[in-house]
mmCIF file of C-alpha atoms and ligand atoms in Angstrom:
data_model
loop_
_atom_site.group_PDB
_atom_site.id
_atom_site.type_symbol
_atom_site.label_atom_id
_atom_site.label_comp_id
_atom_site.label_asym_id
_atom_site.label_seq_id
_atom_site.Cartn_x
_atom_site.Cartn_y
_atom_site.Cartn_z
ATOM 1 C CA MET A 60 38.313 -15.140 28.582
ATOM 2 C CA LYS A 61 42.067 -15.857 28.616
ATOM 3 C CA GLY A 62 41.969 -16.145 32.151
ATOM 4 C CA ARG A 63 39.419 -18.686 32.416
ATOM 5 C CA ALA A 64 40.859 -20.889 29.268
ATOM 6 C CA SER A 65 44.015 -20.981 31.320
ATOM 7 C CA ALA A 66 42.271 -21.923 34.679
ATOM 8 C CA VAL A 67 40.521 -24.969 32.670
ATOM 9 C CA MET A 68 43.623 -25.828 31.382
ATOM 10 C CA ARG A 69 45.301 -26.211 34.647
ATOM 11 C CA VAL A 70 42.202 -28.387 35.648
ATOM 12 C CA LEU A 71 42.787 -30.502 33.056
ATOM 13 C CA GLY A 72 46.054 -31.605 33.954
ATOM 14 C CA ALA A 73 44.950 -32.666 37.280
ATOM 15 C CA VAL A 74 42.039 -34.632 35.781
ATOM 16 C CA ALA A 75 44.389 -36.660 33.377
ATOM 17 C CA LEU A 76 46.707 -37.479 36.116
ATOM 18 C CA SER A 77 44.052 -38.517 38.620
ATOM 19 C CA LEU A 78 42.410 -40.947 36.009
ATOM 20 C CA ALA A 79 45.809 -42.518 35.076
ATOM 21 C CA LEU A 80 46.552 -43.231 38.547
ATOM 22 C CA THR A 81 43.451 -44.481 40.390
ATOM 23 C CA GLY A 82 43.485 -47.794 38.551
ATOM 24 C CA CYS A 83 46.838 -48.430 40.468
ATOM 25 C CA ASP A 84 45.700 -47.682 44.109
ATOM 26 C CA VAL A 85 45.787 -51.294 45.439
ATOM 27 C CA THR A 86 47.027 -52.177 48.999
ATOM 28 C CA SER A 87 49.449 -54.768 49.476
ATOM 29 C CA ASP A 88 47.341 -57.675 49.835
ATOM 30 C CA GLY A 89 45.717 -56.469 46.356
ATOM 31 C CA GLU A 90 42.513 -55.087 47.660
ATOM 32 C CA ALA A 91 41.298 -51.901 45.886
ATOM 33 C CA LEU A 92 41.479 -49.053 48.183
ATOM 34 C CA THR A 93 38.148 -47.503 48.613
ATOM 35 C CA ASP A 94 38.686 -43.967 50.047
ATOM 36 C CA ALA A 95 37.584 -40.512 48.566
ATOM 37 C CA SER A 96 40.812 -40.349 46.340
ATOM 38 C CA ALA A 97 38.770 -42.079 43.682
ATOM 39 C CA TRP A 98 37.325 -38.622 42.982
ATOM 40 C CA THR A 99 39.164 -35.626 41.475
ATOM 41 C CA TYR A 100 38.012 -32.430 42.268
ATOM 42 C CA ILE A 101 37.539 -30.320 38.765
ATOM 43 C CA GLY A 102 36.707 -26.998 40.012
ATOM 44 C CA GLU A 103 33.607 -24.185 40.143
ATOM 45 C CA LEU A 104 32.641 -23.371 36.626
ATOM 46 C CA ALA A 105 30.178 -20.346 36.069
ATOM 47 C CA TYR A 106 27.816 -20.398 33.449
ATOM 48 C CA ALA A 107 27.909 -17.843 30.650
ATOM 49 C CA PRO A 108 25.473 -16.878 27.901
ATOM 50 C CA GLN A 109 25.687 -18.365 24.677
ATOM 51 C CA ASP A 110 23.016 -17.654 22.004
ATOM 52 C CA ASP A 111 20.050 -18.485 23.874
ATOM 53 C CA GLU A 112 21.434 -20.836 26.528
ATOM 54 C CA LEU A 113 23.438 -20.766 29.760
ATOM 55 C CA LEU A 114 26.454 -22.955 29.505
ATOM 56 C CA THR A 115 29.548 -23.671 31.635
ATOM 57 C CA ALA A 116 33.106 -23.657 29.791
ATOM 58 C CA ALA A 117 33.844 -26.927 28.345
ATOM 59 C CA VAL A 118 35.687 -29.523 30.517
ATOM 60 C CA GLU A 119 38.140 -32.139 28.933
ATOM 61 C CA LEU A 120 38.299 -35.129 30.554
ATOM 62 C CA ALA A 121 41.284 -37.019 29.489
ATOM 63 C CA ASP A 122 41.110 -40.811 28.846
ATOM 64 C CA ALA A 123 37.206 -40.595 29.722
ATOM 65 C CA ALA A 124 36.002 -41.636 26.354
ATOM 66 C CA GLN A 125 35.328 -45.187 27.811
ATOM 67 C CA GLY A 126 33.212 -43.789 30.249
ATOM 68 C CA PHE A 127 33.581 -41.803 33.490
ATOM 69 C CA ALA A 128 31.443 -40.641 36.733
ATOM 70 C CA LEU A 129 30.517 -36.985 37.316
ATOM 71 C CA PHE A 130 29.411 -35.473 40.682
ATOM 72 C CA ALA A 131 27.988 -31.917 40.128
ATOM 73 C CA GLU A 132 26.649 -29.373 42.518
ATOM 74 C CA VAL A 133 24.773 -26.679 41.184
ATOM 75 C CA ASP A 134 22.611 -23.680 42.033
ATOM 76 C CA GLY A 135 19.071 -24.405 41.137
ATOM 77 C CA CYS A 136 18.911 -26.857 38.373
ATOM 78 C CA ALA A 137 21.145 -28.258 35.509
ATOM 79 C CA GLN A 138 21.375 -30.388 32.573
ATOM 80 C CA VAL A 139 24.246 -31.940 30.398
ATOM 81 C CA ALA A 140 24.219 -29.548 27.522
ATOM 82 C CA ARG A 141 27.082 -31.060 25.432
ATOM 83 C CA LEU A 142 28.882 -34.490 25.486
ATOM 84 C CA GLU A 143 31.130 -35.883 22.988
ATOM 85 C CA ASP A 144 34.093 -37.869 22.469
ATOM 86 C CA ASP A 145 36.588 -37.840 19.123
ATOM 87 C CA THR A 146 34.097 -40.326 17.423
ATOM 88 C CA SER A 147 30.769 -39.806 18.915
ATOM 89 C CA THR A 148 28.318 -37.104 20.217
ATOM 90 C CA TRP A 149 26.345 -38.334 22.812
ATOM 91 C CA VAL A 150 24.654 -35.057 23.882
ATOM 92 C CA SER A 151 24.229 -32.087 21.435
ATOM 93 C CA ALA A 152 21.165 -29.915 22.924
ATOM 94 C CA LEU A 153 20.387 -28.615 26.407
ATOM 95 C CA GLU A 154 17.201 -30.229 25.971
ATOM 96 C CA SER A 155 18.413 -33.644 26.480
ATOM 97 C CA GLY A 156 16.850 -35.659 29.229
ATOM 98 C CA PRO A 157 15.051 -38.940 30.357
ATOM 99 C CA SER A 158 12.554 -38.306 27.424
ATOM 100 C CA CYS A 159 14.826 -37.148 24.645
ATOM 101 C CA ALA A 160 14.321 -40.012 22.144
ATOM 102 C CA ALA A 161 17.336 -38.757 19.936
ATOM 103 C CA CYS A 162 19.790 -38.585 22.909
ATOM 104 C CA GLU A 163 22.579 -41.175 22.857
ATOM 105 C CA GLU A 164 22.673 -40.798 26.384
ATOM 106 C CA ARG A 165 20.061 -39.863 28.977
ATOM 107 C CA PHE A 166 20.864 -37.969 32.139
ATOM 108 C CA SER A 167 17.923 -36.882 34.631
ATOM 109 C CA VAL A 168 17.763 -32.943 35.235
ATOM 110 C CA ILE A 169 20.293 -32.175 38.198
ATOM 111 C CA ALA A 170 18.439 -30.305 41.255
ATOM 112 C CA GLY A 171 20.853 -29.044 43.826
ATOM 113 C CA ALA A 172 23.422 -32.140 43.269
ATOM 114 C CA GLY A 173 23.665 -35.276 41.298
ATOM 115 C CA LEU A 174 25.688 -38.084 39.936
ATOM 116 C CA LEU A 175 25.963 -38.454 36.013
ATOM 117 C CA VAL A 176 27.440 -41.615 34.729
ATOM 118 C CA HIS A 177 28.498 -42.018 30.999
ATOM 119 C CA LEU A 178 28.819 -45.536 30.055
ATOM 120 C CA PRO A 179 29.267 -45.978 26.168
ATOM 121 C CA PRO A 180 28.174 -49.648 24.797
ATOM 122 C CA GLU A 181 31.892 -50.206 23.293
ATOM 123 C CA PRO A 182 35.071 -49.434 24.678
ATOM 124 C CA ARG A 183 36.890 -46.323 23.023
ATOM 125 C CA ALA A 184 40.011 -44.544 23.722
ATOM 126 C CA GLY A 185 40.562 -40.641 24.040
ATOM 127 C CA PRO A 186 39.287 -37.660 25.836
ATOM 128 C CA ALA A 187 35.571 -36.686 26.506
ATOM 129 C CA ARG A 188 34.329 -33.088 26.375
ATOM 130 C CA LEU A 189 31.387 -32.190 28.722
ATOM 131 C CA ARG A 190 29.501 -28.770 29.150
ATOM 132 C CA LEU A 191 26.476 -28.156 31.559
ATOM 133 C CA GLY A 192 23.646 -25.594 30.970
ATOM 134 C CA LYS A 193 21.630 -24.278 33.290
ATOM 135 C CA ILE A 194 17.785 -25.477 33.667
ATOM 136 C CA ASP A 195 14.629 -23.618 34.750
ATOM 137 C CA CYS A 196 13.602 -25.723 37.850
ATOM 138 C CA GLU A 197 9.739 -25.013 37.434
ATOM 139 C CA THR A 198 9.731 -26.084 33.491
ATOM 140 C CA LEU A 199 12.647 -28.288 33.524
ATOM 141 C CA THR A 200 13.555 -26.378 29.882
ATOM 142 C CA ARG A 201 16.637 -24.385 29.392
ATOM 143 C CA ALA A 202 16.997 -21.251 31.459
ATOM 144 C CA ARG A 203 17.172 -18.242 29.219
ATOM 145 C CA PRO A 204 19.953 -15.501 29.574
ATOM 146 C CA SER A 205 18.708 -12.218 30.788
ATOM 147 C CA ALA A 206 20.096 -9.112 32.267
ATOM 148 C CA ASP A 207 18.681 -9.997 35.656
ATOM 149 C CA THR A 208 19.897 -13.696 35.778
ATOM 150 C CA PRO A 209 21.699 -14.026 39.076
ATOM 151 C CA ALA A 210 25.486 -15.242 38.784
ATOM 152 C CA SER A 211 25.504 -19.056 39.427
ATOM 153 C CA SER A 212 27.692 -21.844 38.953
ATOM 154 C CA VAL A 213 28.542 -25.496 39.114
ATOM 155 C CA ARG A 214 31.078 -27.533 41.191
ATOM 156 C CA LEU A 215 32.324 -30.644 39.606
ATOM 157 C CA TRP A 216 34.214 -34.074 40.518
ATOM 158 C CA VAL A 217 35.067 -36.928 38.256
ATOM 159 C CA ARG A 218 36.298 -40.248 38.806
ATOM 160 C CA GLU A 219 36.652 -43.261 36.496
ATOM 161 C CA LEU A 220 34.292 -46.158 36.600
ATOM 162 C CA PRO A 221 34.896 -49.141 39.180
ATOM 163 C CA THR A 222 35.336 -52.615 37.967
ATOM 164 C CA LEU A 223 32.084 -54.361 37.271
ATOM 165 C CA PRO A 224 31.597 -56.825 40.014
ATOM 166 C CA ARG A 225 29.366 -60.272 39.614
ATOM 167 C CA GLU A 226 27.631 -59.527 42.936
ATOM 168 C CA LEU A 227 26.872 -56.851 45.239
ATOM 169 C CA VAL A 228 25.320 -56.564 48.494
ATOM 170 C CA VAL A 229 22.943 -53.380 48.704
ATOM 171 C CA PRO A 230 21.626 -52.156 52.130
ATOM 172 C CA LEU A 231 18.541 -50.889 52.544
ATOM 173 C CA ARG A 232 16.793 -48.785 55.459
ATOM 174 C CA PHE A 233 13.206 -48.940 56.169
ATOM 175 C CA HIS A 234 11.455 -45.597 57.199
ATOM 176 C CA HIS A 235 7.874 -46.341 58.344
ATOM 177 C CA GLY A 236 5.211 -43.425 58.256
ATOM 178 C CA ARG A 237 1.700 -44.169 59.733
ATOM 179 C CA PHE A 238 0.461 -45.713 56.494
ATOM 180 C CA SER A 239 3.165 -48.040 55.970
ATOM 181 C CA PRO A 240 1.775 -51.559 55.207
ATOM 182 C CA ARG A 241 5.122 -53.141 56.306
ATOM 183 C CA ALA A 242 5.783 -51.737 59.654
ATOM 184 C CA SER A 243 5.872 -55.013 61.698
ATOM 185 C CA ASP A 244 9.178 -57.079 61.579
ATOM 186 C CA ALA A 245 7.460 -59.654 59.807
ATOM 187 C CA GLU A 246 5.928 -57.612 57.141
ATOM 188 C CA SER A 247 9.213 -56.058 56.434
ATOM 189 C CA GLU A 248 11.105 -59.332 56.163
ATOM 190 C CA ALA A 249 8.442 -60.486 53.714
ATOM 191 C CA LEU A 250 8.811 -57.577 51.550
ATOM 192 C CA LEU A 251 12.642 -57.578 51.585
ATOM 193 C CA ALA A 252 12.376 -61.562 50.568
ATOM 194 C CA GLU A 253 10.165 -60.982 47.896
ATOM 195 C CA ALA A 254 12.296 -58.113 46.275
ATOM 196 C CA ALA A 255 15.605 -59.938 46.913
ATOM 197 C CA ALA A 256 13.921 -62.887 44.998
ATOM 198 C CA LEU A 257 13.352 -60.328 42.078
ATOM 199 C CA LEU A 258 17.044 -58.769 42.171
ATOM 200 C CA ALA A 259 18.980 -62.242 42.717
ATOM 201 C CA PRO A 260 19.408 -63.110 39.100
ATOM 202 C CA THR A 261 20.935 -59.730 38.631
ATOM 203 C CA GLY A 262 23.663 -60.050 41.129
ATOM 204 C CA ILE A 263 22.274 -57.542 43.500
ATOM 205 C CA ARG A 264 21.569 -58.826 46.982
ATOM 206 C CA VAL A 265 19.518 -56.360 49.226
ATOM 207 C CA VAL A 266 19.449 -56.681 52.633
ATOM 208 C CA LEU A 267 17.925 -54.971 55.529
ATOM 209 C CA ASP A 268 20.340 -52.656 57.337
ATOM 210 C CA GLY A 269 17.720 -51.108 59.576
ATOM 211 C CA SER A 270 14.124 -50.159 60.335
ATOM 212 C CA SER A 271 12.433 -47.075 62.111
ATOM 213 C CA THR A 272 9.454 -44.991 62.221
ATOM 214 C CA ASP A 273 9.172 -41.467 60.923
ATOM 215 C CA ASP A 274 6.231 -39.694 62.931
ATOM 216 C CA THR A 275 7.022 -36.295 60.648
ATOM 217 C CA LEU A 276 5.786 -38.007 57.348
ATOM 218 C CA PRO A 277 3.021 -35.972 56.209
ATOM 219 C CA ASP A 278 -0.198 -37.574 54.545
ATOM 220 C CA SER A 279 0.867 -36.174 51.222
ATOM 221 C CA ILE A 280 4.127 -35.772 49.456
ATOM 222 C CA PRO A 281 3.998 -33.824 46.379
ATOM 223 C CA TRP A 282 6.949 -33.951 44.037
ATOM 224 C CA PHE A 283 8.549 -32.604 41.184
ATOM 225 C CA GLU A 284 12.022 -33.263 39.298
ATOM 226 C CA GLY A 285 13.191 -29.493 39.785
ATOM 227 C CA ASP A 286 12.444 -29.582 43.837
ATOM 228 C CA PRO A 287 13.176 -32.311 45.919
ATOM 229 C CA SER A 288 12.570 -30.149 49.028
ATOM 230 C CA ALA A 289 9.724 -32.298 50.360
ATOM 231 C CA LEU A 290 11.751 -35.612 50.161
ATOM 232 C CA GLU A 291 14.871 -34.249 51.959
ATOM 233 C CA PRO A 292 13.751 -34.307 55.743
ATOM 234 C CA HIS A 293 12.723 -38.148 55.314
ATOM 235 C CA VAL A 294 16.029 -39.713 54.351
ATOM 236 C CA GLU A 295 19.239 -39.826 55.949
ATOM 237 C CA PRO A 296 22.154 -39.485 53.334
ATOM 238 C CA GLU A 297 24.745 -42.313 54.283
ATOM 239 C CA ASP A 298 27.282 -43.479 51.980
ATOM 240 C CA GLY A 299 26.154 -46.885 50.649
ATOM 241 C CA VAL A 300 22.877 -47.254 52.164
ATOM 242 C CA VAL A 301 19.660 -46.993 50.191
ATOM 243 C CA ASP A 302 16.819 -45.220 52.424
ATOM 244 C CA VAL A 303 13.175 -46.782 51.611
ATOM 245 C CA VAL A 304 10.601 -44.556 53.076
ATOM 246 C CA PHE A 305 6.764 -45.865 53.202
ATOM 247 C CA ALA A 306 5.035 -42.852 53.064
ATOM 248 C CA GLY A 307 1.413 -41.763 52.400
ATOM 249 C CA CYS A 308 0.111 -40.228 49.165
ATOM 250 C CA LEU A 309 2.942 -39.571 46.486
ATOM 251 C CA GLU A 310 2.116 -37.180 43.860
ATOM 252 C CA HIS A 311 3.883 -35.781 40.940
ATOM 253 C CA VAL A 312 2.947 -32.159 40.804
ATOM 254 C CA HIS A 313 4.006 -30.049 37.667
ATOM 255 C CA PRO A 314 4.439 -26.130 39.065
ATOM 256 C CA GLU A 315 3.851 -24.670 35.715
ATOM 257 C CA LEU A 316 0.935 -26.896 34.246
ATOM 258 C CA GLY A 317 -0.611 -27.474 37.526
ATOM 259 C CA THR A 318 -0.958 -31.118 36.707
ATOM 260 C CA HIS A 319 -1.215 -34.106 39.407
ATOM 261 C CA THR A 320 -0.109 -37.493 38.710
ATOM 262 C CA LEU A 321 -0.219 -40.418 41.306
ATOM 263 C CA LEU A 322 2.753 -42.350 41.902
ATOM 264 C CA ASP A 323 2.990 -45.777 43.485
ATOM 265 C CA GLY A 324 6.720 -44.910 43.824
ATOM 266 C CA LEU A 325 9.351 -42.660 43.015
ATOM 267 C CA VAL A 326 13.301 -41.681 43.123
ATOM 268 C CA PRO A 327 14.339 -37.988 43.033
ATOM 269 C CA ARG A 328 16.537 -38.469 40.047
ATOM 270 C CA ILE A 329 18.388 -41.365 38.052
ATOM 271 C CA PRO A 330 20.649 -42.168 39.392
ATOM 272 C CA ALA A 331 19.527 -41.170 42.734
ATOM 273 C CA GLN A 332 22.439 -41.715 44.576
ATOM 274 C CA ALA A 333 23.816 -38.428 46.403
ATOM 275 C CA ALA A 334 20.873 -36.214 44.746
ATOM 276 C CA PRO A 335 19.031 -34.403 47.462
ATOM 277 C CA GLY A 336 16.124 -36.400 48.928
ATOM 278 C CA ALA A 337 18.032 -39.829 47.561
ATOM 279 C CA GLY A 338 15.871 -42.531 48.499
ATOM 280 C CA ILE A 339 12.849 -44.784 47.503
ATOM 281 C CA PHE A 340 9.688 -43.541 48.619
ATOM 282 C CA LEU A 341 6.732 -45.991 48.295
ATOM 283 C CA ARG A 342 2.698 -44.745 48.301
ATOM 284 C CA GLY A 343 0.881 -46.105 51.248
ATOM 285 C CA ARG A 344 -2.528 -44.389 50.846
ATOM 286 C CA ALA A 345 -4.895 -42.883 48.221
ATOM 287 C CA CYS A 346 -4.505 -39.358 47.341
ATOM 288 C CA THR A 347 -8.079 -38.395 47.602
ATOM 289 C CA ALA A 348 -9.441 -36.578 50.735
ATOM 290 C CA ALA A 349 -12.342 -38.988 50.718
ATOM 291 C CA SER A 350 -10.027 -41.827 51.554
ATOM 292 C CA LEU A 351 -7.469 -41.151 53.922
ATOM 293 C CA GLY A 352 -6.775 -44.640 55.319
ATOM 294 C CA PRO A 353 -3.698 -47.000 54.190
ATOM 295 C CA ILE A 354 -4.344 -48.925 51.183
ATOM 296 C CA SER A 355 -3.914 -52.512 50.631
ATOM 297 C CA VAL A 356 -0.801 -53.583 48.843
ATOM 298 C CA PRO A 357 -0.159 -56.988 48.034
ATOM 299 C CA VAL A 358 3.237 -57.736 49.057
ATOM 300 C CA GLU A 359 4.082 -59.235 45.706
ATOM 301 C CA SER A 360 2.949 -56.018 43.944
ATOM 302 C CA GLN A 361 5.072 -53.955 46.457
ATOM 303 C CA ALA A 362 8.137 -55.773 45.955
ATOM 304 C CA ARG A 363 7.896 -55.214 42.116
ATOM 305 C CA VAL A 364 7.616 -51.637 42.605
ATOM 306 C CA LEU A 365 10.720 -51.420 45.191
ATOM 307 C CA ALA A 366 12.672 -53.684 42.581
ATOM 308 C CA HIS A 367 11.622 -50.903 39.890
ATOM 309 C CA GLU A 368 12.343 -47.911 42.089
ATOM 310 C CA LEU A 369 15.642 -49.586 43.155
ATOM 311 C CA GLY A 370 16.503 -49.763 39.474
ATOM 312 C CA HIS A 371 15.962 -46.099 38.958
ATOM 313 C CA TYR A 372 18.065 -45.393 41.908
ATOM 314 C CA LEU A 373 20.653 -47.558 40.346
ATOM 315 C CA GLY A 374 20.999 -45.707 36.911
ATOM 316 C CA LEU A 375 18.277 -47.525 34.774
ATOM 317 C CA TYR A 376 15.505 -45.548 32.609
ATOM 318 C CA HIS A 377 12.184 -47.675 31.539
ATOM 319 C CA ARG A 378 13.992 -48.674 28.370
ATOM 320 C CA LEU A 379 17.584 -49.635 27.681
ATOM 321 C CA GLU A 380 19.214 -50.751 24.321
ATOM 322 C CA ASP A 381 18.477 -54.449 24.676
ATOM 323 C CA THR A 382 15.250 -54.422 26.439
ATOM 324 C CA ASP A 383 11.629 -54.914 25.461
ATOM 325 C CA ALA A 384 8.694 -53.493 27.393
ATOM 326 C CA ASP A 385 8.422 -56.770 29.212
ATOM 327 C CA THR A 386 10.935 -56.124 32.089
ATOM 328 C CA LEU A 387 10.349 -54.833 35.869
ATOM 329 C CA MET A 388 11.661 -51.391 34.347
ATOM 330 C CA ALA A 389 8.234 -51.270 32.172
ATOM 331 C CA PRO A 390 6.439 -48.007 33.391
ATOM 332 C CA ASN A 391 4.100 -50.141 35.552
ATOM 333 C CA PRO A 392 5.787 -52.917 36.954
ATOM 334 C CA ALA A 393 2.726 -54.396 38.393
ATOM 335 C CA LEU A 394 1.569 -55.563 34.862
ATOM 336 C CA VAL A 395 4.651 -57.227 33.069
ATOM 337 C CA ALA A 396 4.350 -61.160 32.369
ATOM 338 C CA ASN A 397 7.707 -61.816 33.115
ATOM 339 C CA PRO A 398 9.262 -59.757 36.291
ATOM 340 C CA VAL A 399 12.818 -59.929 35.349
ATOM 341 C CA PHE A 400 15.611 -57.439 34.544
ATOM 342 C CA SER A 401 17.422 -57.815 31.400
ATOM 343 C CA PRO A 402 21.116 -58.603 31.231
ATOM 344 C CA ALA A 403 22.210 -55.179 30.177
ATOM 345 C CA GLN A 404 19.864 -53.856 32.944
ATOM 346 C CA ALA A 405 21.760 -55.931 35.532
ATOM 347 C CA GLU A 406 25.098 -54.801 34.506
ATOM 348 C CA ARG A 407 24.188 -51.226 34.665
ATOM 349 C CA MET A 408 22.778 -51.923 38.382
ATOM 350 C CA ARG A 409 25.779 -53.671 39.438
ATOM 351 C CA LEU A 410 27.870 -50.596 37.902
ATOM 352 C CA HIS A 411 26.080 -48.286 40.033
ATOM 353 C CA ALA A 412 25.653 -50.519 43.244
ATOM 354 C CA ALA A 413 29.742 -50.462 42.950
ATOM 355 C CA LEU A 414 29.811 -46.622 42.591
ATOM 356 C CA LEU A 415 27.133 -46.789 45.744
ATOM 357 C CA SER A 416 29.520 -48.891 47.827
ATOM 358 C CA GLU A 417 32.340 -46.442 47.663
ATOM 359 C CA PRO A 418 32.447 -43.014 49.371
ATOM 360 C CA MET A 419 31.328 -39.882 47.534
ATOM 361 C CA PRO A 420 33.383 -36.901 47.314
ATOM 362 C CA ASP A 421 33.998 -34.629 50.231
ATOM 363 C CA ARG A 422 32.211 -31.462 49.995
HETATM 364 ZN ZN1 ZN B 519 9.623 -45.841 36.746
#
């Protein structure tokens, strides 16, 4: 234990230095540098049994209580198990997650790799302390320590949050399967225009970066939060660009419970950036074997789903503190009377779009 403690202490020195310096990285004409130096590698941390959990050692992030972004590469699945600063406890249990009503901050389960963004509502000072815990990918509950648990670890990078811009361009790249209702240029442009109109009040300006066809898209994509492998072949990870895949049937399939849930759209995690299979997937056909043809989706409805999924991609859950049910982030965006994002939702999206526009850490 002594060896591990001293290694973490050395890591802490490096993290503090970087967070203090990144704000000063400006060129002579005052433009912020946007190279990979915004990210600092913390190190590789092994899980160790603690009671009935498998947790990493605590990482103390100096001057991070006002918020930070963390990138994690994990063996299997992981979740934030503890997150606190000197005055608040944000996460106190490994069961935390998107459905946790008691959690002060919500984080999707990380499958393989993922971004975490901690953004307290009020400015504060001091360090933040974080531990990750191992999650069972098939149940999304904590992995129990046992004698035959294989050794595994997480690799972590941290950076300070970018300055919040007033407006940001988010390039979208369309990938059309054979059930795509937007395969022609005119239909793509019509969908883009509708989505752009929904997003314009938030300061997010979506543009079409490119369009291609994907003949390898299957009739049906089953998906579960713990396993994004069916999504990965259909997106092309590239910093700053959001892949939009016009797929066939999309179904949430729970490997343990055996439940199947029809989805109009999905992203692999929140935020989706840098997650395996990161992209927005839109459904183009029914999931029953009897009706294999494309479904007819009005462009207005699909634009709402696209805007909603981009919200997830850019860090939004269905609820945020200042919002009621009547925003585009309601679970069914087609049914809301007033298709808007709240001011807090708009700020969160711009923060994530700013992160999206900068390079992820070299791995
Ligand atoms: Zn949703």
